[in-house]
């Protein structure tokens, strides 16, 4: 029994749209490459490493925020949206990076952070002074006889109340840290300002950026009246239930207007939503034809290493996005979650599963986001000393996925040096001693390495017509094993720890662990994925 799934509207016109099957590599700017030795990654460091990304086979790069910021939340607290923070370089560096990327055939997506500004943004300074400037944010009187209680019971995603009191006794809303006051998107000035910010980056240096990753795209509109939720369990409910500050219907009108703006520029500039929605159907609303191009599929990221669970997520995701004609956007790791090697159990088993999951993801219909270092098989760093941590969710208690510094440790490029080639000196977070062996230098040329597996997979994905956008069908497989076909191609994934016997489905192209073929049957190792040509 096979089930036909069309991952996307596959009109021939749609197939030419680059973003429908693009492999997009996320650069966490502070931890990628440090050119000046201050221990913090920067734009020049990234520019120097762009040939590595082009050679890896990425189609585009997404850069996390590098704008002027006091860095209360790794740059997701923006003080000036049109200025590059001196920590990361200058606007000239940004332009030079864009030029080099485009010359190498790489598109560049930048982050935009519209849900909140930094508390150092000029608008918030004006708001603190009182008067109409407050209407750009959510200021409210407190509850209780003296207004000493927050205006409602909302909890910050980083822990603690989502409200902070200012000197005149009123309170302002911050879904994240107190240094990140939420903007009021009912205010026309806010909308006009962000249109202008988008235009600034879309036009920078002539050709501009190729798109935006929209931070907290599901949070910009709050339920009218800011109603109480009635439970202290809010942080755990994120992503599973609609909260009055997330996934409100009103956000879609903003995304629709941004789509119109993006479409007014040549070259298919895209918007990708960071939206934690309660279901695949709710997420699909963000990628309706007149809204954003992509939305990260966090249901896939959150899925455990289990064939039946993964198949359900794949089916639900493809069905939901197909219903609106959009591609699915697969992702396994990012700068906010524990790296998937560690999520899948860590150690040798975690790495085996991570390698297999990567091949699975790259064989599914749609676009893929890779997080820096996953191509090296990097695990989460779980033993960072507390005094070196910077993640505000660590300091404020329960964060969205716990502690987010362990996935932000600088990338190792060489097998020696003070930061394994990340920069001329030590990096802002120390790398474990074992990381020399994970470095790009150590893995390059080793056919058994994770880096060479990613390189081979991306090269094949480009070369094979049947991968990327287009249909897929499930084939029968034993319990614990996923088998699916794409045009000219079969993918087998054994999620069990032990080997299984299958009928040889075709000619082996690439494996995360070599299958043992004898005659008509093949022994597929535990926790492995193989691509086959048929
Ligand atoms: C997004 C970012 C995260 C940040 C938060 C607040 O979830 O990915 O890193 O802390 O938004 O801006």
Short mmCIF file of C-alpha atoms and ligand atoms in Angstrom, two decimals:
data_model
loop_
_atom_site.label_atom_id
_atom_site.label_comp_id
_atom_site.label_asym_id
_atom_site.label_seq_id
_atom_site.Cartn_x
_atom_site.Cartn_y
_atom_site.Cartn_z
CA UNK A 1 0.00 0.00 0.00
CA UNK A 2 1.48 3.32 -0.91
CA UNK A 3 0.21 6.70 -0.04
CA UNK A 4 0.67 9.48 -2.51
CA UNK A 5 1.67 12.75 -0.95
CA UNK A 6 2.25 15.87 -2.85
CA UNK A 7 4.53 18.00 -0.77
CA UNK A 8 3.75 21.08 -2.74
CA UNK A 9 1.92 22.43 -5.71
CA UNK A 10 4.24 21.20 -8.40
CA UNK A 11 3.30 23.29 -11.34
CA UNK A 12 6.33 23.79 -13.48
CA UNK A 13 6.28 27.48 -12.55
CA UNK A 14 6.52 26.64 -8.87
CA UNK A 15 9.55 24.42 -9.44
CA UNK A 16 11.67 27.31 -10.58
CA UNK A 17 11.12 29.17 -7.35
CA UNK A 18 14.42 28.88 -5.54
CA UNK A 19 13.07 28.88 -2.02
CA UNK A 20 10.78 25.86 -2.49
CA UNK A 21 13.67 23.43 -2.15
CA UNK A 22 16.54 25.61 -0.96
CA UNK A 23 19.08 24.40 1.59
CA UNK A 24 19.57 27.37 3.89
CA UNK A 25 22.45 27.44 6.36
CA UNK A 26 21.95 29.30 9.62
CA UNK A 27 24.93 31.31 10.81
CA UNK A 28 24.78 32.30 14.47
CA UNK A 29 26.94 35.35 13.89
CA UNK A 30 28.62 35.56 17.30
CA UNK A 31 29.87 31.95 17.08
CA UNK A 32 30.80 31.32 13.45
CA UNK A 33 34.17 32.99 12.76
CA UNK A 34 36.03 35.76 14.57
CA UNK A 35 38.24 37.83 12.25
CA UNK A 36 39.55 40.37 14.76
CA UNK A 37 40.40 38.32 17.82
CA UNK A 38 37.89 39.81 20.27
CA UNK A 39 36.42 36.35 20.83
CA UNK A 40 33.14 37.24 19.09
CA UNK A 41 32.29 36.12 15.59
CA UNK A 42 31.82 38.92 13.05
CA UNK A 43 30.73 39.76 9.51
CA UNK A 44 34.26 39.70 8.08
CA UNK A 45 34.80 36.29 9.62
CA UNK A 46 31.64 35.09 7.90
CA UNK A 47 32.64 36.62 4.57
CA UNK A 48 35.98 34.81 4.71
CA UNK A 49 34.17 31.52 5.27
CA UNK A 50 31.53 31.93 2.56
CA UNK A 51 33.48 29.75 0.10
CA UNK A 52 33.17 26.93 2.64
CA UNK A 53 29.38 27.32 2.61
CA UNK A 54 29.23 27.49 -1.19
CA UNK A 55 31.37 24.38 -1.42
CA UNK A 56 29.24 22.62 1.22
CA UNK A 57 26.33 23.07 -1.17
CA UNK A 58 24.16 25.60 0.64
CA UNK A 59 21.85 27.73 -1.51
CA UNK A 60 21.47 30.51 1.03
CA UNK A 61 22.73 31.75 4.35
CA UNK A 62 20.58 33.08 7.19
CA UNK A 63 22.42 35.47 9.51
CA UNK A 64 21.14 35.96 13.07
CA UNK A 65 20.86 39.61 14.22
CA UNK A 66 24.01 41.72 13.90
CA UNK A 67 22.32 45.07 14.52
CA UNK A 68 23.17 47.64 17.19
CA UNK A 69 22.21 45.99 20.44
CA UNK A 70 23.15 45.87 24.11
CA UNK A 71 23.17 42.07 23.64
CA UNK A 72 20.75 41.30 26.47
CA UNK A 73 19.50 38.40 24.32
CA UNK A 74 22.29 37.66 21.85
CA UNK A 75 21.26 40.57 19.61
CA UNK A 76 17.50 39.79 19.61
CA UNK A 77 17.20 43.06 21.52
CA UNK A 78 17.73 45.60 18.75
CA UNK A 79 18.53 49.21 19.60
CA UNK A 80 18.86 50.39 15.99
CA UNK A 81 17.63 48.29 13.08
CA UNK A 82 19.71 50.10 10.48
CA UNK A 83 23.09 50.01 12.22
CA UNK A 84 25.58 47.13 12.44
CA UNK A 85 26.79 46.61 16.00
CA UNK A 86 30.53 47.40 16.23
CA UNK A 87 30.95 43.97 17.82
CA UNK A 88 30.12 42.45 14.45
CA UNK A 89 31.50 45.08 12.05
CA UNK A 90 30.16 47.91 9.96
CA UNK A 91 27.54 48.51 7.32
CA UNK A 92 30.36 48.38 4.76
CA UNK A 93 31.21 44.89 6.02
CA UNK A 94 27.57 43.88 5.56
CA UNK A 95 27.61 45.16 1.99
CA UNK A 96 30.87 43.42 1.24
CA UNK A 97 29.51 40.17 2.67
CA UNK A 98 26.42 40.49 0.48
CA UNK A 99 28.50 41.10 -2.63
CA UNK A 100 30.76 38.13 -1.96
CA UNK A 101 27.83 35.86 -1.19
CA UNK A 102 26.05 36.82 -4.38
CA UNK A 103 29.21 36.35 -6.39
CA UNK A 104 29.46 32.81 -4.98
CA UNK A 105 25.82 32.13 -5.84
CA UNK A 106 24.65 32.24 -2.23
CA UNK A 107 21.54 34.16 -1.23
CA UNK A 108 21.48 35.97 2.09
CA UNK A 109 18.59 36.11 4.54
CA UNK A 110 18.78 38.36 7.58
CA UNK A 111 16.80 38.34 10.79
CA UNK A 112 14.20 40.97 11.52
CA UNK A 113 12.97 41.31 15.11
CA UNK A 114 9.57 43.03 14.99
CA UNK A 115 7.89 41.76 18.17
CA UNK A 116 10.05 43.85 20.47
CA UNK A 117 12.87 46.36 20.50
CA UNK A 118 15.70 46.75 22.98
CA UNK A 119 14.94 48.88 26.01
CA UNK A 120 17.76 51.09 24.67
CA UNK A 121 15.93 51.78 21.42
CA UNK A 122 15.21 55.50 21.09
CA UNK A 123 11.48 54.72 20.97
CA UNK A 124 11.57 53.05 24.35
CA UNK A 125 13.62 55.85 25.86
CA UNK A 126 10.92 58.25 24.61
CA UNK A 127 8.21 55.96 25.97
CA UNK A 128 9.78 55.94 29.41
CA UNK A 129 9.56 59.72 29.41
CA UNK A 130 5.77 59.33 29.05
CA UNK A 131 3.24 60.84 26.67
CA UNK A 132 2.07 59.55 23.28
CA UNK A 133 5.38 57.74 22.63
CA UNK A 134 4.07 55.06 25.00
CA UNK A 135 1.46 54.04 22.43
CA UNK A 136 4.23 52.28 20.45
CA UNK A 137 4.52 49.74 23.27
CA UNK A 138 2.08 48.08 25.69
CA UNK A 139 1.98 50.21 28.83
CA UNK A 140 -0.79 49.53 31.38
CA UNK A 141 -1.63 50.44 34.95
CA UNK A 142 -1.10 47.65 37.48
CA UNK A 143 -3.73 45.79 39.45
CA UNK A 144 -4.16 45.83 43.24
CA UNK A 145 -4.91 48.78 45.49
CA UNK A 146 -1.62 50.51 44.66
CA UNK A 147 -1.25 49.13 41.16
CA UNK A 148 1.48 46.94 42.61
CA UNK A 149 0.43 43.81 40.72
CA UNK A 150 1.12 43.21 37.01
CA UNK A 151 -1.77 44.05 34.65
CA UNK A 152 -2.37 40.36 33.85
CA UNK A 153 -0.97 36.92 34.62
CA UNK A 154 1.17 36.48 31.50
CA UNK A 155 4.54 34.85 32.04
CA UNK A 156 7.66 35.75 30.08
CA UNK A 157 8.99 33.02 27.78
CA UNK A 158 12.26 33.39 29.69
CA UNK A 159 10.54 32.93 33.09
CA UNK A 160 8.98 35.36 35.56
CA UNK A 161 6.21 37.88 34.90
CA UNK A 162 5.90 39.34 31.40
CA UNK A 163 5.54 42.82 32.92
CA UNK A 164 8.02 45.26 34.45
CA UNK A 165 7.07 48.35 36.43
CA UNK A 166 8.58 51.73 35.60
CA UNK A 167 9.27 54.66 37.93
CA UNK A 168 5.86 56.32 37.48
CA UNK A 169 4.13 53.11 38.58
CA UNK A 170 2.85 51.82 35.24
CA UNK A 171 3.91 48.52 33.70
CA UNK A 172 5.15 47.52 30.24
CA UNK A 173 4.79 44.17 28.53
CA UNK A 174 7.76 42.01 27.52
CA UNK A 175 7.11 38.46 26.36
CA UNK A 176 10.86 37.87 26.61
CA UNK A 177 13.41 39.67 28.83
CA UNK A 178 12.61 43.03 30.49
CA UNK A 179 15.22 44.49 28.10
CA UNK A 180 12.91 43.49 25.20
CA UNK A 181 9.70 45.56 25.47
CA UNK A 182 6.94 44.38 23.10
CA UNK A 183 5.90 46.72 20.35
CA UNK A 184 2.24 47.58 19.83
CA UNK A 185 1.43 46.52 16.29
CA UNK A 186 -1.94 48.28 16.43
CA UNK A 187 0.07 51.49 16.18
CA UNK A 188 0.49 52.68 12.57
CA UNK A 189 3.89 54.19 13.33
CA UNK A 190 5.21 50.74 14.21
CA UNK A 191 4.01 49.33 10.92
CA UNK A 192 5.44 52.19 8.91
CA UNK A 193 8.80 51.94 10.65
CA UNK A 194 9.17 48.23 9.91
CA UNK A 195 8.20 48.72 6.28
CA UNK A 196 11.02 51.20 6.11
CA UNK A 197 13.47 48.86 7.90
CA UNK A 198 12.65 46.06 5.46
CA UNK A 199 13.18 48.39 2.53
CA UNK A 200 16.51 49.51 3.96
CA UNK A 201 17.89 45.96 3.91
CA UNK A 202 16.17 45.02 0.63
CA UNK A 203 17.93 47.93 -1.04
CA UNK A 204 21.29 47.90 0.73
CA UNK A 205 24.13 48.40 -1.74
CA UNK A 206 21.76 48.03 -4.73
CA UNK A 207 20.78 44.38 -4.79
CA UNK A 208 20.07 44.08 -1.05
CA UNK A 209 19.24 40.98 0.98
CA UNK A 210 17.25 38.05 -0.37
CA UNK A 211 14.82 37.77 2.48
CA UNK A 212 14.05 37.87 6.17
CA UNK A 213 13.70 35.38 8.94
CA UNK A 214 10.93 36.91 11.00
CA UNK A 215 11.55 36.53 14.71
CA UNK A 216 8.49 35.65 16.81
CA UNK A 217 6.28 36.00 13.73
CA UNK A 218 3.40 34.53 15.73
CA UNK A 219 3.63 37.01 18.60
CA UNK A 220 3.23 40.47 17.14
CA UNK A 221 -0.50 40.73 17.80
CA UNK A 222 -1.99 40.18 21.26
CA UNK A 223 -5.60 39.24 22.07
CA UNK A 224 -7.76 42.33 22.60
CA UNK A 225 -7.92 43.38 26.23
CA UNK A 226 -4.82 41.31 27.11
CA UNK A 227 -6.91 38.68 28.95
CA UNK A 228 -5.59 36.52 31.79
CA UNK A 229 -4.61 32.95 30.93
CA UNK A 230 -5.38 31.49 34.32
CA UNK A 231 -2.46 29.12 34.68
CA UNK A 232 1.17 29.39 35.63
CA UNK A 233 2.06 26.64 33.14
CA UNK A 234 2.26 29.01 30.19
CA UNK A 235 5.82 28.35 29.14
CA UNK A 236 5.09 24.64 28.78
CA UNK A 237 2.02 25.46 26.69
CA UNK A 238 3.99 27.33 24.04
CA UNK A 239 3.73 25.47 20.79
CA UNK A 240 0.93 23.18 21.91
CA UNK A 241 -1.88 25.58 22.61
CA UNK A 242 -2.99 29.02 21.54
CA UNK A 243 -2.08 31.63 24.11
CA UNK A 244 -3.50 35.17 24.01
CA UNK A 245 -0.08 36.47 23.01
CA UNK A 246 0.79 33.88 20.36
CA UNK A 247 -0.70 32.79 17.04
CA UNK A 248 -3.49 35.36 17.04
CA UNK A 249 -5.35 35.72 13.76
CA UNK A 250 -4.33 39.38 13.52
CA UNK A 251 -0.70 38.53 12.72
CA UNK A 252 -1.67 37.33 9.26
CA UNK A 253 -2.62 40.74 8.02
CA UNK A 254 0.89 41.98 8.85
CA UNK A 255 2.48 39.08 7.01
CA UNK A 256 0.22 39.70 4.04
CA UNK A 257 1.33 43.29 3.83
CA UNK A 258 4.98 42.23 4.12
CA UNK A 259 4.47 39.77 1.28
CA UNK A 260 3.21 42.59 -0.90
CA UNK A 261 6.27 44.60 0.03
CA UNK A 262 8.65 41.69 -0.67
CA UNK A 263 6.97 41.03 -4.01
CA UNK A 264 7.51 44.62 -5.05
CA UNK A 265 11.25 43.82 -5.33
CA UNK A 266 12.77 41.71 -8.11
CA UNK A 267 14.44 38.36 -7.46
CA UNK A 268 11.94 36.56 -5.22
CA UNK A 269 12.81 37.95 -1.81
CA UNK A 270 11.37 35.71 0.86
CA UNK A 271 9.97 35.82 4.36
CA UNK A 272 10.36 32.83 6.69
CA UNK A 273 8.30 32.75 9.85
CA UNK A 274 9.65 31.72 13.20
CA UNK A 275 6.20 30.73 14.38
CA UNK A 276 5.47 28.28 17.16
CA UNK A 277 1.95 27.24 16.23
CA UNK A 278 -0.17 24.64 18.01
CA UNK A 279 -0.65 22.44 14.93
CA UNK A 280 0.57 21.89 11.38
CA UNK A 281 -2.73 23.40 10.16
CA UNK A 282 -2.25 26.59 12.16
CA UNK A 283 1.33 26.82 10.94
CA UNK A 284 0.21 26.44 7.33
CA UNK A 285 -1.77 29.67 7.64
CA UNK A 286 1.52 31.58 7.72
CA UNK A 287 2.45 30.25 4.28
CA UNK A 288 -0.77 30.85 2.40
CA UNK A 289 -0.05 32.14 -1.11
CA UNK A 290 -0.37 35.79 -0.13
CA UNK A 291 1.59 35.46 3.13
CA UNK A 292 5.12 34.30 3.91
CA UNK A 293 7.09 31.85 1.80
CA UNK A 294 8.23 29.50 4.53
CA UNK A 295 7.66 28.69 8.21
CA UNK A 296 10.01 26.54 10.27
CA UNK A 297 8.55 23.12 10.93
CA UNK A 298 9.18 22.83 14.66
CA UNK A 299 6.94 19.75 14.91
CA UNK A 300 9.65 17.89 12.99
CA UNK A 301 12.40 19.34 15.16
CA UNK A 302 10.56 18.26 18.30
CA UNK A 303 9.80 14.75 17.09
CA UNK A 304 11.57 11.90 18.84
CA UNK A 305 13.69 9.36 16.98
CA UNK A 306 10.86 6.99 16.24
CA UNK A 307 9.66 5.84 12.83
CA UNK A 308 5.92 5.99 13.53
CA UNK A 309 6.11 9.42 15.19
CA UNK A 310 8.26 10.79 12.38
CA UNK A 311 5.97 9.44 9.71
CA UNK A 312 3.01 11.12 11.37
CA UNK A 313 4.83 14.44 11.54
CA UNK A 314 5.94 14.17 7.91
CA UNK A 315 2.39 13.33 6.77
CA UNK A 316 0.79 16.08 8.83
CA UNK A 317 3.32 18.66 7.70
CA UNK A 318 3.07 17.80 4.01
CA UNK A 319 -0.71 17.64 4.08
CA UNK A 320 -1.00 20.98 5.87
CA UNK A 321 1.41 22.86 3.62
CA UNK A 322 0.04 21.18 0.47
CA UNK A 323 -3.40 22.49 1.40
CA UNK A 324 -2.08 26.02 0.85
CA UNK A 325 0.36 25.15 -1.96
CA UNK A 326 3.48 25.92 0.10
CA UNK A 327 6.64 23.88 0.60
CA UNK A 328 7.44 22.34 3.97
CA UNK A 329 10.50 23.73 5.69
CA UNK A 330 12.41 21.06 7.60
CA UNK A 331 14.75 21.86 10.46
CA UNK A 332 16.50 19.77 13.12
CA UNK A 333 18.48 22.34 15.10
CA UNK A 334 18.86 26.06 15.65
CA UNK A 335 20.34 28.49 18.17
CA UNK A 336 17.41 28.05 20.60
CA UNK A 337 17.31 24.28 21.07
CA UNK A 338 19.57 21.48 22.24
CA UNK A 339 21.58 20.17 19.28
CA UNK A 340 19.97 17.10 17.76
CA UNK A 341 22.97 14.79 18.32
CA UNK A 342 22.31 15.28 22.03
CA UNK A 343 18.49 15.30 21.76
CA UNK A 344 18.68 11.90 20.08
CA UNK A 345 20.60 10.44 23.02
CA UNK A 346 24.12 11.85 22.64
CA UNK A 347 27.33 9.88 22.27
CA UNK A 348 27.84 7.45 19.41
CA UNK A 349 24.12 6.57 19.18
CA UNK A 350 23.12 10.25 19.11
CA UNK A 351 25.58 10.91 16.31
CA UNK A 352 24.42 7.88 14.31
CA UNK A 353 20.81 9.03 14.59
CA UNK A 354 21.69 12.63 13.78
CA UNK A 355 23.48 11.55 10.61
CA UNK A 356 20.52 9.39 9.62
CA UNK A 357 18.03 12.17 10.43
CA UNK A 358 20.00 14.57 8.24
CA UNK A 359 19.74 12.23 5.25
CA UNK A 360 16.05 11.72 5.95
CA UNK A 361 15.44 15.47 6.12
CA UNK A 362 17.41 16.14 2.94
CA UNK A 363 15.37 13.53 1.07
CA UNK A 364 11.97 14.96 2.01
CA UNK A 365 10.08 17.35 -0.28
CA UNK A 366 10.64 21.00 0.54
CA UNK A 367 13.29 23.31 1.86
CA UNK A 368 15.82 22.55 4.61
CA UNK A 369 17.50 24.70 7.24
CA UNK A 370 20.86 23.57 8.60
CA UNK A 371 22.30 25.03 11.78
CA UNK A 372 26.01 25.81 11.84
CA UNK A 373 28.05 22.89 13.16
CA UNK A 374 25.42 20.24 12.54
CA UNK A 375 27.36 19.29 9.42
CA UNK A 376 30.26 18.54 11.80
CA UNK A 377 28.06 16.40 14.05
CA UNK A 378 28.61 18.77 16.98
CA UNK A 379 26.91 17.76 20.22
CA UNK A 380 25.45 20.18 22.75
CA UNK A 381 27.99 21.46 25.27
CA UNK A 382 26.36 20.60 28.58
CA UNK A 383 29.04 21.57 31.08
CA UNK A 384 29.60 25.29 30.50
CA UNK A 385 30.51 27.12 33.69
CA UNK A 386 27.58 29.23 34.86
CA UNK A 387 29.67 32.40 35.03
CA UNK A 388 30.30 32.24 31.27
CA UNK A 389 26.67 31.83 30.27
CA UNK A 390 24.87 34.66 28.52
CA UNK A 391 21.42 33.28 27.74
CA UNK A 392 18.78 35.35 29.55
CA UNK A 393 16.58 32.27 29.89
CA UNK A 394 19.29 30.79 32.12
CA UNK A 395 19.21 33.77 34.45
CA UNK A 396 15.42 34.03 34.52
CA UNK A 397 14.69 30.41 35.29
CA UNK A 398 12.67 28.20 32.96
CA UNK A 399 13.56 29.00 29.36
CA UNK A 400 11.84 27.70 26.25
CA UNK A 401 14.21 24.78 25.87
CA UNK A 402 16.30 25.21 28.96
CA UNK A 403 19.75 26.65 28.52
CA UNK A 404 20.61 27.92 25.09
CA UNK A 405 24.33 28.62 25.38
CA UNK A 406 25.34 24.99 24.86
CA UNK A 407 24.30 25.08 21.18
CA UNK A 408 26.04 28.43 20.62
CA UNK A 409 29.62 27.39 21.35
CA UNK A 410 32.00 28.66 18.61
CA UNK A 411 32.52 26.46 15.56
CA UNK A 412 35.85 24.56 15.35
CA UNK A 413 37.58 25.08 12.00
CA UNK A 414 41.02 23.57 12.63
CA UNK A 415 42.22 20.84 14.93
CA UNK A 416 44.41 23.15 16.96
CA UNK A 417 44.79 26.76 18.04
CA UNK A 418 43.28 28.69 20.95
CA UNK A 419 39.73 28.35 19.60
CA UNK A 420 40.27 25.67 16.98
CA UNK A 421 40.45 28.24 14.22
CA UNK A 422 37.31 30.16 15.25
CA UNK A 423 39.54 33.18 15.74
CA UNK A 424 43.09 34.20 16.57
CA UNK A 425 42.35 34.00 20.31
CA UNK A 426 39.91 32.22 22.60
CA UNK A 427 36.21 32.40 21.77
CA UNK A 428 33.47 33.92 23.94
CA UNK A 429 32.54 30.43 25.14
CA UNK A 430 35.15 27.70 25.58
CA UNK A 431 35.04 24.68 23.26
CA UNK A 432 35.49 21.21 24.74
CA UNK A 433 38.95 19.71 24.22
CA UNK A 434 37.52 17.01 21.98
CA UNK A 435 36.39 19.60 19.44
CA UNK A 436 39.62 19.58 17.44
CA UNK A 437 38.49 16.21 16.10
CA UNK A 438 35.14 17.73 15.03
CA UNK A 439 36.80 20.57 13.14
CA UNK A 440 36.32 21.23 9.45
CA UNK A 441 40.05 20.61 8.96
CA UNK A 442 40.00 17.26 10.73
CA UNK A 443 36.93 15.99 8.85
CA UNK A 444 37.74 17.24 5.37
CA UNK A 445 38.75 14.37 3.11
CA UNK A 446 37.70 11.67 5.59
CA UNK A 447 34.96 9.76 3.75
CA UNK A 448 33.51 8.49 7.04
CA UNK A 449 33.14 11.97 8.51
CA UNK A 450 29.85 13.76 9.05
CA UNK A 451 31.10 16.75 7.09
CA UNK A 452 31.79 14.62 4.00
CA UNK A 453 28.37 12.97 4.44
CA UNK A 454 26.68 16.39 4.31
CA UNK A 455 28.81 17.48 1.36
CA UNK A 456 27.92 14.34 -0.57
CA UNK A 457 24.24 14.59 0.36
CA UNK A 458 23.93 18.22 -0.71
CA UNK A 459 25.75 17.54 -3.97
CA UNK A 460 23.46 14.58 -4.74
CA UNK A 461 20.36 16.53 -3.73
CA UNK A 462 21.26 19.12 -6.31
CA UNK A 463 22.11 16.61 -8.98
CA UNK A 464 19.13 14.29 -8.65
CA UNK A 465 16.05 15.70 -10.28
CA UNK A 466 13.65 13.86 -8.01
CA UNK A 467 14.78 15.45 -4.77
CA UNK A 468 13.85 18.86 -3.42
CA UNK A 469 10.35 20.02 -4.30
CA UNK A 470 7.87 17.44 -5.58
CA UNK A 471 5.92 14.33 -4.61
CA UNK A 472 6.80 11.44 -2.29
CA UNK A 473 5.10 8.12 -1.51
CA UNK A 474 5.52 5.79 1.44
CA UNK A 475 6.41 2.17 0.74
CA UNK A 476 5.90 -0.75 3.09
CA UNK A 477 8.64 -1.27 5.65
CA UNK A 478 8.95 -3.34 8.82
CA UNK A 479 8.06 -1.65 12.13
CA UNK A 480 10.69 0.92 13.08
CA UNK A 481 11.73 1.43 9.45
CA UNK A 482 10.64 4.22 7.13
CA UNK A 483 10.73 3.61 3.40
CA UNK A 484 9.63 6.19 0.88
CA UNK A 485 10.10 6.90 -2.74
CA UNK A 486 10.65 10.04 -4.78
CA UNK A 487 11.07 10.11 -8.55
CA UNK A 488 13.96 7.76 -9.38
CA UNK A 489 14.83 7.40 -5.74
CA UNK A 490 14.15 5.46 -2.53
CA UNK A 491 15.07 6.38 1.03
CA UNK A 492 15.27 3.81 3.84
CA UNK A 493 15.55 4.85 7.47
CA UNK A 494 16.06 2.32 10.24
CA UNK A 495 15.24 4.01 13.55
CA UNK A 496 15.84 0.83 15.56
CA UNK A 497 19.16 0.31 17.36
CA UNK A 498 19.75 -3.07 15.64
CA UNK A 499 20.16 -4.02 11.97
CA UNK A 500 17.15 -5.07 9.87
CA UNK A 501 16.90 -7.10 6.67
CA UNK A 502 15.17 -5.50 3.70
CA UNK A 503 14.79 -6.33 0.05
CA UNK A 504 17.35 -4.32 -1.90
CA UNK A 505 15.33 -1.37 -3.23
CA UNK A 506 17.85 -0.17 -5.80
CA UNK A 507 21.43 0.94 -6.26
CA UNK A 508 22.94 2.46 -3.10
CA UNK A 509 23.85 6.11 -3.52
CA UNK A 510 24.76 7.31 -0.06
CA UNK A 511 24.45 6.00 3.50
CA UNK A 512 24.90 7.35 6.98
CA UNK A 513 26.22 3.84 7.81
CA UNK A 514 27.05 1.32 5.10
CA UNK A 515 24.38 -1.30 4.33
CA UNK A 516 25.48 -4.86 3.76
CA UNK A 517 24.05 -6.10 0.46
CA UNK A 518 23.98 -9.75 -0.41
CA UNK A 519 22.02 -10.78 -3.47
CA UNK A 520 18.43 -9.57 -3.22
CA UNK A 521 18.57 -8.64 0.43
CA UNK A 522 20.31 -5.96 2.40
CA UNK A 523 21.19 -5.69 6.08
CA UNK A 524 20.60 -2.09 7.05
CA UNK A 525 22.50 -1.08 10.22
CA UNK A 526 20.64 0.29 13.24
CA UNK A 527 20.01 4.06 13.35
CA UNK A 528 20.92 4.57 9.73
CA UNK A 529 19.58 6.05 6.51
CA UNK A 530 20.41 5.07 2.95
CA UNK A 531 19.58 6.73 -0.33
CA UNK A 532 18.99 4.42 -3.31
CA UNK A 533 18.67 5.08 -7.03
CA UNK A 534 15.87 3.17 -8.75
C1 LIG B 1 13.36 33.96 18.95
C2 LIG B 1 14.84 33.80 18.80
C3 LIG B 1 15.44 33.69 20.16
C4 LIG B 1 15.12 34.94 20.92
C5 LIG B 1 13.62 35.22 20.95
C6 LIG B 1 13.33 36.61 21.39
O1 LIG B 1 12.77 32.84 19.51
O2 LIG B 1 15.13 32.71 17.99
O3 LIG B 1 16.82 33.45 20.13
O4 LIG B 1 15.57 34.81 22.25
O5 LIG B 1 13.07 35.10 19.67
O6 LIG B 1 13.68 37.53 20.39
#
